[in-house]
PDB file of C-alpha atoms in Angstrom:
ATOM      1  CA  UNK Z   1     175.761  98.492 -64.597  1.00  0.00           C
ATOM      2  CA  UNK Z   2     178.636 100.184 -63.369  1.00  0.00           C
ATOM      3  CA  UNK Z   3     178.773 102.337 -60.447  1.00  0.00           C
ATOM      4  CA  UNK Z   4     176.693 105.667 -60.521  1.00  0.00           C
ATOM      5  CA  UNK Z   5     178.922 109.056 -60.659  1.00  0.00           C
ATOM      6  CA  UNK Z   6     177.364 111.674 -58.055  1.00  0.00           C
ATOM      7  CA  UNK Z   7     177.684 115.454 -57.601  1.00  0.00           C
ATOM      8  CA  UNK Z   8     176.565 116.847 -54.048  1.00  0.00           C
ATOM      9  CA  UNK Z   9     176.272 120.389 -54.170  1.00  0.00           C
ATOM     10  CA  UNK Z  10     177.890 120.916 -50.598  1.00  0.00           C
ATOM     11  CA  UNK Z  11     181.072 121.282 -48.727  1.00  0.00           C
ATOM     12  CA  UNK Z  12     183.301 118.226 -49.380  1.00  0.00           C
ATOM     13  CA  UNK Z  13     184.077 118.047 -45.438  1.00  0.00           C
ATOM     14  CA  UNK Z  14     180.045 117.959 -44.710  1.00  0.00           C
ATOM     15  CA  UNK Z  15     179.659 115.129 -47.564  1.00  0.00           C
ATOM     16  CA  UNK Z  16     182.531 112.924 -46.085  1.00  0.00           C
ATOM     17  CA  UNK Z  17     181.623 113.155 -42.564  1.00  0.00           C
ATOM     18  CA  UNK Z  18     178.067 111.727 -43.522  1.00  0.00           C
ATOM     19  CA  UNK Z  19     178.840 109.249 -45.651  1.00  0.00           C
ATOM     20  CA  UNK Z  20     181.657 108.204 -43.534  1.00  0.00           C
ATOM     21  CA  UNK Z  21     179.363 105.713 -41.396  1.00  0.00           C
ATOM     22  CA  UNK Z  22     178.493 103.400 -44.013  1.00  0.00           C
ATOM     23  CA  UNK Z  23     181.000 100.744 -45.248  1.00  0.00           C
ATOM     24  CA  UNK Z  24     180.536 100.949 -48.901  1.00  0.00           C
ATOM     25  CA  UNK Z  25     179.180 103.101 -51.643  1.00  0.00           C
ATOM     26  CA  UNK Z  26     178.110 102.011 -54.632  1.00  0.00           C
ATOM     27  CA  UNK Z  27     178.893 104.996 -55.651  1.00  0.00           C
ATOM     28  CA  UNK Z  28     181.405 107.462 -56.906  1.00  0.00           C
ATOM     29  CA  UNK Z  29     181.008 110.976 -55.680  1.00  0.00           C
ATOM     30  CA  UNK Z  30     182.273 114.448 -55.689  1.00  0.00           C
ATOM     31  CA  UNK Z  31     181.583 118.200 -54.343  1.00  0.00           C
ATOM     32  CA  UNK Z  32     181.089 121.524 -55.695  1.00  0.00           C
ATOM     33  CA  UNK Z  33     179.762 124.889 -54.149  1.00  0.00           C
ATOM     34  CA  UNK Z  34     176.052 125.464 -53.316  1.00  0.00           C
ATOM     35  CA  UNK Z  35     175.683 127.453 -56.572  1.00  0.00           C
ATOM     36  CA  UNK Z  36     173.366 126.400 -59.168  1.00  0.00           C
ATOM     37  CA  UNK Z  37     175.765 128.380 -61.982  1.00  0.00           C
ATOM     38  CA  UNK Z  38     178.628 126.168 -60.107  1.00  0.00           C
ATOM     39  CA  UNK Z  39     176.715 123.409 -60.442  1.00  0.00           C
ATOM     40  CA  UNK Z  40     176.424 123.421 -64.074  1.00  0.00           C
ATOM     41  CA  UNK Z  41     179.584 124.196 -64.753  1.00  0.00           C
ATOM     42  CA  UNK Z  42     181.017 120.987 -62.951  1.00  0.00           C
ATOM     43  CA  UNK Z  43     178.412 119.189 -65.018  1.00  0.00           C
ATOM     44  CA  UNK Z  44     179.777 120.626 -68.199  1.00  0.00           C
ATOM     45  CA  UNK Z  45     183.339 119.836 -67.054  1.00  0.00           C
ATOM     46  CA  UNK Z  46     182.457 116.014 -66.584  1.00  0.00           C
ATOM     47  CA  UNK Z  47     178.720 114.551 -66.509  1.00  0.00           C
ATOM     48  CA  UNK Z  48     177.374 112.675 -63.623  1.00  0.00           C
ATOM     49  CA  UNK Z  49     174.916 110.323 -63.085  1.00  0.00           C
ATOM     50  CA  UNK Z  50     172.595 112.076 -60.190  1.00  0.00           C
ATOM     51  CA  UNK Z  51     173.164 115.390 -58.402  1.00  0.00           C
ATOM     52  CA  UNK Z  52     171.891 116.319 -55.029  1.00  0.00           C
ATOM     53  CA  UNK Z  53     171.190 119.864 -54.705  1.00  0.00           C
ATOM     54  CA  UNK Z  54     169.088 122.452 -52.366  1.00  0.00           C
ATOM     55  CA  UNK Z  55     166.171 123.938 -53.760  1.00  0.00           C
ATOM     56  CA  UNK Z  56     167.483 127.782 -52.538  1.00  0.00           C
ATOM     57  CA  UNK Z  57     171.281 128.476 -54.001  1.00  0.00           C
ATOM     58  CA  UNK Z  58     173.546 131.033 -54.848  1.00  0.00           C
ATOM     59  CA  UNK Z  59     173.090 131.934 -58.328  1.00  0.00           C
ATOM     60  CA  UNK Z  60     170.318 129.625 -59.993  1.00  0.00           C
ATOM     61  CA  UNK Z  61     168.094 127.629 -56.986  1.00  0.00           C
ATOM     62  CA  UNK Z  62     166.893 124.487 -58.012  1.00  0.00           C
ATOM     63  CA  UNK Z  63     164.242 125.437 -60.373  1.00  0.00           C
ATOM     64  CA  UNK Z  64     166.760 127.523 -62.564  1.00  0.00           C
ATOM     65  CA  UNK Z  65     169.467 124.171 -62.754  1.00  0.00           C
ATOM     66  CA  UNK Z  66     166.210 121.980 -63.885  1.00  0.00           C
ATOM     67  CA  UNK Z  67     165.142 124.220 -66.486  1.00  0.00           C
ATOM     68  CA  UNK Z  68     168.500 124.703 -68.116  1.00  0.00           C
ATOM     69  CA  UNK Z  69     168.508 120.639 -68.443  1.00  0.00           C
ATOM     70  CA  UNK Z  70     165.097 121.108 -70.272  1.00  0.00           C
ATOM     71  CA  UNK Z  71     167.362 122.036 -73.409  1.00  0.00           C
ATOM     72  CA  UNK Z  72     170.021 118.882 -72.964  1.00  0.00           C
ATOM     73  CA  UNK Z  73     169.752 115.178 -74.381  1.00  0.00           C
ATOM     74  CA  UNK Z  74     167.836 113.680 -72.084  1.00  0.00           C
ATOM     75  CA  UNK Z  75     170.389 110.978 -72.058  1.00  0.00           C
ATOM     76  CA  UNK Z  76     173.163 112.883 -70.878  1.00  0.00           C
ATOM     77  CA  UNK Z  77     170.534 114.907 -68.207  1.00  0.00           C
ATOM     78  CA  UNK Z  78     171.381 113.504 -64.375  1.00  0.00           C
ATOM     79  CA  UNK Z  79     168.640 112.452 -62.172  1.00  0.00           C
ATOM     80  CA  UNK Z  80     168.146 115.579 -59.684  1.00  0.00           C
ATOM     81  CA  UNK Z  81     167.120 114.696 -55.897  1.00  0.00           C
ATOM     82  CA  UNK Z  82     166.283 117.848 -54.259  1.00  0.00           C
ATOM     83  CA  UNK Z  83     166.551 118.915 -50.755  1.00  0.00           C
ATOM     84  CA  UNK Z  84     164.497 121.371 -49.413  1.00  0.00           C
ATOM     85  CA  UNK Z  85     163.157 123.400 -45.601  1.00  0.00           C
ATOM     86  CA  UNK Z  86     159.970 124.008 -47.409  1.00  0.00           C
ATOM     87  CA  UNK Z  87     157.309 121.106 -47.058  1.00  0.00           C
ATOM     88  CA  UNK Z  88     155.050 122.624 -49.662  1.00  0.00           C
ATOM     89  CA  UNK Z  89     153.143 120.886 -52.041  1.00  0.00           C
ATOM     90  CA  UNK Z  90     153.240 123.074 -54.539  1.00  0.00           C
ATOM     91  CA  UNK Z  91     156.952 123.671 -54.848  1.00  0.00           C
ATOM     92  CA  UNK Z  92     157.084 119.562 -54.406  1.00  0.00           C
ATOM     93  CA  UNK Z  93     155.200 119.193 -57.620  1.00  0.00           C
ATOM     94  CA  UNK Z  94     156.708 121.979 -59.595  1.00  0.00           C
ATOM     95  CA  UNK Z  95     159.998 120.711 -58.785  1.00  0.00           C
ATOM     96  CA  UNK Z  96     158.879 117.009 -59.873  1.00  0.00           C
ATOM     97  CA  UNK Z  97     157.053 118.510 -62.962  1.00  0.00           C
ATOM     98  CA  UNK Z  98     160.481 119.984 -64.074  1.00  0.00           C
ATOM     99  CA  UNK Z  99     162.227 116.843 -64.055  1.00  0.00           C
ATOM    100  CA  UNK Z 100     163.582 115.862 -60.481  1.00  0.00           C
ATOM    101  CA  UNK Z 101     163.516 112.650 -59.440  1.00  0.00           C
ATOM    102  CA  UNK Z 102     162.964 113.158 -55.908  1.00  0.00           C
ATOM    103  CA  UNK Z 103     162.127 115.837 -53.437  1.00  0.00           C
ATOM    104  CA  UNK Z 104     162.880 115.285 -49.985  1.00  0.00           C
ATOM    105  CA  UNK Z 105     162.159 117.488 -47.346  1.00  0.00           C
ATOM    106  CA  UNK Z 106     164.800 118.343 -44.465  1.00  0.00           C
ATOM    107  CA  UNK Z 107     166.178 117.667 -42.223  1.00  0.00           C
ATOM    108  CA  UNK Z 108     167.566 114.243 -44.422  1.00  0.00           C
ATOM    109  CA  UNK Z 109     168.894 111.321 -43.083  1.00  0.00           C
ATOM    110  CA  UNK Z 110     172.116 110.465 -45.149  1.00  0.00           C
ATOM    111  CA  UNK Z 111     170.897 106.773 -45.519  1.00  0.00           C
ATOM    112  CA  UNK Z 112     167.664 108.070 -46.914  1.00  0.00           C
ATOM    113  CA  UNK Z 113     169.767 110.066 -49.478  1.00  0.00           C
ATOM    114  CA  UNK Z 114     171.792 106.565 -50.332  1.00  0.00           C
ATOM    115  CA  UNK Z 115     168.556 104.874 -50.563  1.00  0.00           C
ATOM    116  CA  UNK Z 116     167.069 107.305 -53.191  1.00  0.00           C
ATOM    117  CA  UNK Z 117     170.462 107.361 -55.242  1.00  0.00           C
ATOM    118  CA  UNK Z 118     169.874 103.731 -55.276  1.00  0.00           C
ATOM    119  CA  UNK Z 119     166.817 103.574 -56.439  1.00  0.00           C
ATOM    120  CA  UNK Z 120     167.344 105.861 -59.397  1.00  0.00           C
ATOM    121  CA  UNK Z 121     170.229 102.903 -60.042  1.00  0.00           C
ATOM    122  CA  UNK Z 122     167.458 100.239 -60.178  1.00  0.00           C
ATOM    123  CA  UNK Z 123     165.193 102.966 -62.402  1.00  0.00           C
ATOM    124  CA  UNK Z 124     168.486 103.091 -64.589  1.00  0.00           C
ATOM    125  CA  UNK Z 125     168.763  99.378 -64.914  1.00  0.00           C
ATOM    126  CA  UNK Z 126     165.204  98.302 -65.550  1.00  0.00           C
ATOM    127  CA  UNK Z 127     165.284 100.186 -68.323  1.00  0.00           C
ATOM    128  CA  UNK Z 128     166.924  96.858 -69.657  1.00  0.00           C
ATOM    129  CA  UNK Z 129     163.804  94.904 -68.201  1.00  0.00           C
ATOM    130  CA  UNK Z 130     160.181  94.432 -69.521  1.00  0.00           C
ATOM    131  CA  UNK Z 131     158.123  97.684 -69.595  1.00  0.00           C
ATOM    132  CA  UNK Z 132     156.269  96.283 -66.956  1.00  0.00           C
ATOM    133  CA  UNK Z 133     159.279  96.079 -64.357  1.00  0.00           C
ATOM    134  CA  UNK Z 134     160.104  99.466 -65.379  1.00  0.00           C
ATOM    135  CA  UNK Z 135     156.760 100.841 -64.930  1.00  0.00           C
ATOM    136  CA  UNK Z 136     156.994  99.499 -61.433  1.00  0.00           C
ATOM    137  CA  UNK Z 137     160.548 101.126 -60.734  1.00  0.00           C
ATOM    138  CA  UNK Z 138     158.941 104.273 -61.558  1.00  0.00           C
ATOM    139  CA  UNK Z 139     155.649 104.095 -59.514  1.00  0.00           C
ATOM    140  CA  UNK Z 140     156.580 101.770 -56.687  1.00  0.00           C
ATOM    141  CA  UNK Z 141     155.033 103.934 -54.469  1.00  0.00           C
ATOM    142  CA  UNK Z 142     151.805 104.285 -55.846  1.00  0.00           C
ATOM    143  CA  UNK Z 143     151.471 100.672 -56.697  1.00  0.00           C
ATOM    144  CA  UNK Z 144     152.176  99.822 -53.031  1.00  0.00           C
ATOM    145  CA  UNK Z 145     149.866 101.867 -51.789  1.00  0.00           C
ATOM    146  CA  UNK Z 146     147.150 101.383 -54.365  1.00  0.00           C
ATOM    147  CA  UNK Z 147     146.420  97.798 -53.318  1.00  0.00           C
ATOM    148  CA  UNK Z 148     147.220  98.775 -49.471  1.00  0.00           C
ATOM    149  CA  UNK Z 149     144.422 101.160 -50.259  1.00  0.00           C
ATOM    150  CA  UNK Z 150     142.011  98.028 -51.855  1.00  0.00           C
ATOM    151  CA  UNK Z 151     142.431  96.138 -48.642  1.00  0.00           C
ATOM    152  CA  UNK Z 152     140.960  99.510 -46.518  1.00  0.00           C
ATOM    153  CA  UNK Z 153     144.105  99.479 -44.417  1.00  0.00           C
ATOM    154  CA  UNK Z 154     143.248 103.054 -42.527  1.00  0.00           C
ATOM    155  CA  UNK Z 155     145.704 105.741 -44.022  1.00  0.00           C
ATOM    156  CA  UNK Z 156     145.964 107.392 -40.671  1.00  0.00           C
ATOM    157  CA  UNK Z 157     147.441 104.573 -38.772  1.00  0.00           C
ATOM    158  CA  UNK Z 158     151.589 103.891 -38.803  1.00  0.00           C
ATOM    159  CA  UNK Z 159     151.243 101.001 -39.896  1.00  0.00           C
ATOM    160  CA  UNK Z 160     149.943 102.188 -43.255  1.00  0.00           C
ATOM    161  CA  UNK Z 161     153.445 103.462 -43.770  1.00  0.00           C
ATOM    162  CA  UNK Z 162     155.452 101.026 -42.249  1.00  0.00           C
ATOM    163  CA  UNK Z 163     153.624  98.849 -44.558  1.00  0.00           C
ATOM    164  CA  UNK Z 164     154.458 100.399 -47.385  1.00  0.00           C
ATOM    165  CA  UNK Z 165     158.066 100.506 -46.738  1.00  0.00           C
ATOM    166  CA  UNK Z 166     158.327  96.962 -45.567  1.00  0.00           C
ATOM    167  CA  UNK Z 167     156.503  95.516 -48.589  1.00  0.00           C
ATOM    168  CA  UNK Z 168     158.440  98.000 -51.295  1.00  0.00           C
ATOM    169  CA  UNK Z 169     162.220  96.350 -49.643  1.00  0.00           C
ATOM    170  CA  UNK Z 170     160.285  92.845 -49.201  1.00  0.00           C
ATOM    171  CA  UNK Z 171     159.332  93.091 -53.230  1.00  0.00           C
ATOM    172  CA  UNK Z 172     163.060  93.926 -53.756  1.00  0.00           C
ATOM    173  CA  UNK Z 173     164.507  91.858 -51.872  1.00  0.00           C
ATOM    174  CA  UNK Z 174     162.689  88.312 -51.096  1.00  0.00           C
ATOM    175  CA  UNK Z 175     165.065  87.217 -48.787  1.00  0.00           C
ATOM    176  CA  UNK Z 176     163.602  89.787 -46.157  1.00  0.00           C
ATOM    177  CA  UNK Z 177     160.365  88.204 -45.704  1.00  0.00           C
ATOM    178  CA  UNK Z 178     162.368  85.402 -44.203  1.00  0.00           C
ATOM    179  CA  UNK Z 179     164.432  87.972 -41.462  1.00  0.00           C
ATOM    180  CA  UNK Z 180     160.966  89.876 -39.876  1.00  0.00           C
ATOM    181  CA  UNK Z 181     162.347  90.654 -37.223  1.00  0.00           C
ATOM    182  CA  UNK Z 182     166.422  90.850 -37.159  1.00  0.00           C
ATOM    183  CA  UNK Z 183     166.676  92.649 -40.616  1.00  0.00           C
ATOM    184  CA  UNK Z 184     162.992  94.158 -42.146  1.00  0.00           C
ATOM    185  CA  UNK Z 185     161.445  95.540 -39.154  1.00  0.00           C
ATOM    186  CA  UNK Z 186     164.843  97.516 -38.311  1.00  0.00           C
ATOM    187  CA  UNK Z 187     164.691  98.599 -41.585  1.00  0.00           C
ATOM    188  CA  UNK Z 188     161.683 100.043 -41.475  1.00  0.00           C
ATOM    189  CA  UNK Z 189     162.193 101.052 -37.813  1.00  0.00           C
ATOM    190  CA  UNK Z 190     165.535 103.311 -39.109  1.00  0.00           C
ATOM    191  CA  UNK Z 191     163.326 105.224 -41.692  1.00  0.00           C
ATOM    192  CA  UNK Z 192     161.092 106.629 -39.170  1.00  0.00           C
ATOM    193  CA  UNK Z 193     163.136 106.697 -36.222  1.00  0.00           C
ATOM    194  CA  UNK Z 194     161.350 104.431 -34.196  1.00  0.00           C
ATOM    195  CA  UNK Z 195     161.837 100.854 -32.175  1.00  0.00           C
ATOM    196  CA  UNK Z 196     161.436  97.617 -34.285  1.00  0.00           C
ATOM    197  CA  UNK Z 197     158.862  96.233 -31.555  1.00  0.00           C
ATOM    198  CA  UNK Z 198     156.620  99.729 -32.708  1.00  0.00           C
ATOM    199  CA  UNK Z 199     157.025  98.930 -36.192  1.00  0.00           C
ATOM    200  CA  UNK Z 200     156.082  95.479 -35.494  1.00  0.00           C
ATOM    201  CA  UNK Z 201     152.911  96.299 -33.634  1.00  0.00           C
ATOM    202  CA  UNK Z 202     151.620  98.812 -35.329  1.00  0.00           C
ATOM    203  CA  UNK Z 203     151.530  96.873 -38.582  1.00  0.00           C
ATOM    204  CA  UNK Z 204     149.950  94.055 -36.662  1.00  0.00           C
ATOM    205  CA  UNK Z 205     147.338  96.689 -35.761  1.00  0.00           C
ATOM    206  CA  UNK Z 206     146.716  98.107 -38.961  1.00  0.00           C
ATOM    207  CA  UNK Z 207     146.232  94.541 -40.102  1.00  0.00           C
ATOM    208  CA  UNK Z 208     143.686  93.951 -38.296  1.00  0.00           C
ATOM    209  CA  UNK Z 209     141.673  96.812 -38.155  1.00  0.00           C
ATOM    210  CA  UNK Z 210     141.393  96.004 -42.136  1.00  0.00           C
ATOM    211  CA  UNK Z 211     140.571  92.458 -41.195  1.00  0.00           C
ATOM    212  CA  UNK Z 212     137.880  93.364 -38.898  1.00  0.00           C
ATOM    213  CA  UNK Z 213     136.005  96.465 -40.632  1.00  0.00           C
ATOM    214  CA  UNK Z 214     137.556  96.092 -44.403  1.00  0.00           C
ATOM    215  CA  UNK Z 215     136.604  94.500 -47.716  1.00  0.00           C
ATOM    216  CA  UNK Z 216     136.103  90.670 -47.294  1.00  0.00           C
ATOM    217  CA  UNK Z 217     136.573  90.075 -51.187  1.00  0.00           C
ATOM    218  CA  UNK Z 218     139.954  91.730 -51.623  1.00  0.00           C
ATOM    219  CA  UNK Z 219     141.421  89.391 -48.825  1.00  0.00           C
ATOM    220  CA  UNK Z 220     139.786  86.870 -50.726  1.00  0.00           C
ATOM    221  CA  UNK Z 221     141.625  87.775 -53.773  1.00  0.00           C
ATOM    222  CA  UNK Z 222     144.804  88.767 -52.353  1.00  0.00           C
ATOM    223  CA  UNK Z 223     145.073  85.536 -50.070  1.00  0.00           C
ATOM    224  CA  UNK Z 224     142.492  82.922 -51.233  1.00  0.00           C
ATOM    225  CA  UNK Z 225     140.267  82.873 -48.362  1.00  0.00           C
ATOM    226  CA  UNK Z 226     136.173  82.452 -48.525  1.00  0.00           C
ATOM    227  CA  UNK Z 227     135.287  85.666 -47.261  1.00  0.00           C
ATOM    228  CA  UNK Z 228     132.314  83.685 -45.440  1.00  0.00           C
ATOM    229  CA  UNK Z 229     134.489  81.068 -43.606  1.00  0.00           C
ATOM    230  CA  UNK Z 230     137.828  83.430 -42.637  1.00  0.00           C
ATOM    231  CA  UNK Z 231     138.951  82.648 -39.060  1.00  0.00           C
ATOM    232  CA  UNK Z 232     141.937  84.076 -38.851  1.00  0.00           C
ATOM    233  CA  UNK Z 233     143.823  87.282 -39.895  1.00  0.00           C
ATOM    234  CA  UNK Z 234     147.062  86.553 -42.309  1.00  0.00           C
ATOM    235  CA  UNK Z 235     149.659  87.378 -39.671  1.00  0.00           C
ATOM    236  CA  UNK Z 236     152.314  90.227 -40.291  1.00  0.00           C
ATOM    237  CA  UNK Z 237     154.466  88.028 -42.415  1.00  0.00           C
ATOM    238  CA  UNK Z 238     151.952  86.266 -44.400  1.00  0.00           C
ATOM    239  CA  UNK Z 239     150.547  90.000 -45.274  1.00  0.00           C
ATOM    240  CA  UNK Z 240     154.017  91.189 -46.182  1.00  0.00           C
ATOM    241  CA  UNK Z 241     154.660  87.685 -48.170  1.00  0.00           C
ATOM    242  CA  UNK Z 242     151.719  87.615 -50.265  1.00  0.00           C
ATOM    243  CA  UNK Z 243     151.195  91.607 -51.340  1.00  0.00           C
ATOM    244  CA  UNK Z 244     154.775  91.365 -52.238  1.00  0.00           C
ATOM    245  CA  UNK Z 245     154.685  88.207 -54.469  1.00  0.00           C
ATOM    246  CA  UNK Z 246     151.493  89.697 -55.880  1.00  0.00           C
ATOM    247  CA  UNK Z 247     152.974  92.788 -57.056  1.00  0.00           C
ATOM    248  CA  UNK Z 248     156.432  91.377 -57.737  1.00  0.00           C
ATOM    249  CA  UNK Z 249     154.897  88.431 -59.883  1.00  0.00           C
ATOM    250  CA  UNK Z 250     152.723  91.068 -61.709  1.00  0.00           C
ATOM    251  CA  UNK Z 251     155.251  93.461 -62.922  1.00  0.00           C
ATOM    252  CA  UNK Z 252     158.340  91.486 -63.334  1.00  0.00           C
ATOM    253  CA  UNK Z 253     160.333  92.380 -60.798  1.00  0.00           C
ATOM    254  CA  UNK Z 254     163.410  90.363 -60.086  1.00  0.00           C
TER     255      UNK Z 254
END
């Protein structure tokens, strides 16, 4: 797939100096005013494949530029990721309901932003794949966390999170089960703003905490153990391993 074209509705100078840090794009972008009339006008002039816009605009917010796409080709419609100061649920879901992609609540990291334009790349391009990879590109998320869920990992711990992230790259990309500690735990660690060593040992934590008061027969399922004769907790990377293969194995993914 070629590169992805992207339209930031902010001021070129703003877009440049964040995107400055990181050594390549794999994508091509451009700027237009924070005006949701503006907006669609620079999509009429020439299409793109996501924008990035603010849910309050001049003109038409957010809302306004997703409804007008309601009457497009769906194939020619861009994926929307939409920032917003309001952490609402309500708004989240009406927003989503309307056709964004993503809504991501502010202040944004710009390597959060690069990471969802990516992943509406990989949506794009598993739409080549069997339904069953696509239907994971979709719902990663919810996948992840459904069988996160099965082994009673507590929701309230960090770890649940930093789980979730660290299995969702590890599916993606197999080679970072083999890097724990130089490449997936900083990865992790940079989408929470924490140290790698926290990330670390708070999924070691939440590990075992499941081990110790959770549901004997999904470990056996998930890693083969008698759930009579278990000794010893799967350690971080063994955890990460497995759930990944599972799910990757399951739905395709390559």
């Amino acid at each position: 797939m070629s590169e992805l074209s992207v339209l930031f509705a902010d001021d070129y100078e703003n877009v440049k100096q964040n995107l400055s840090g990181f050594s390549k794009l794999e994508f091509t972008y451009r700027t237009c005013e924070k005006d949701g009339n503006v907006v669609l006008e620079e999509l009429m002039k020439k299409p793109v494949d996501v924008i990035v816009i603010d849910f309050f605009m001049k003109g038409i917010d957010a809302l306004g530029v997703l409804e007008r796409f309601e009457t497009l080709n769906p194939l020619k419609t861009p994926a929307v990721i939409v920032l917003s100061g309001i952490d609402n649920t309500t708004i989240k879901n009406e927003v989503i309901k309307k056709g964004a992609t993503f809504y991501l609540n502010k202040p944004v990291r710009p390597s959060v932003i690069i990471s969802k334009i990516m992943e509406i790349k990989k949506i794009r391009e598993a739409n080549r794949l069997p339904s069953n990879a696509l239907t994971y590109y979709i719902d990663s998320e919810a996948i992840i966390t459904k069988v996160i869920q099965e082994l009673c990992i507590p929701a309230h711990l960090k770890g649940y999170k930093y789980l979730r992230v660290a299995i969702k790259s590890s599916i993606e990309n197999t080679k970072l089960v083999n890097a724990m500690t130089t490449v997936l735990y900083p990865l992790v660690a940079e989408n929470y703003e924490v140290s790698s060593e926290s990330v670390e040992r708070s999924i070691r934590t939440a590990i075992q905490l499941a081990w110790d008061r959770g549901n004997p027969e999904a470990f056996s399922k998930y890693f083969g153990y008698n759930s009579q004769v278990r000794k010893k907790r799967p350690t971080n990377a063994e955890f990460i391993a497995r759930i990944s293969d599972e799910i990757r194995i399951k739905y395709n993914v390559s």
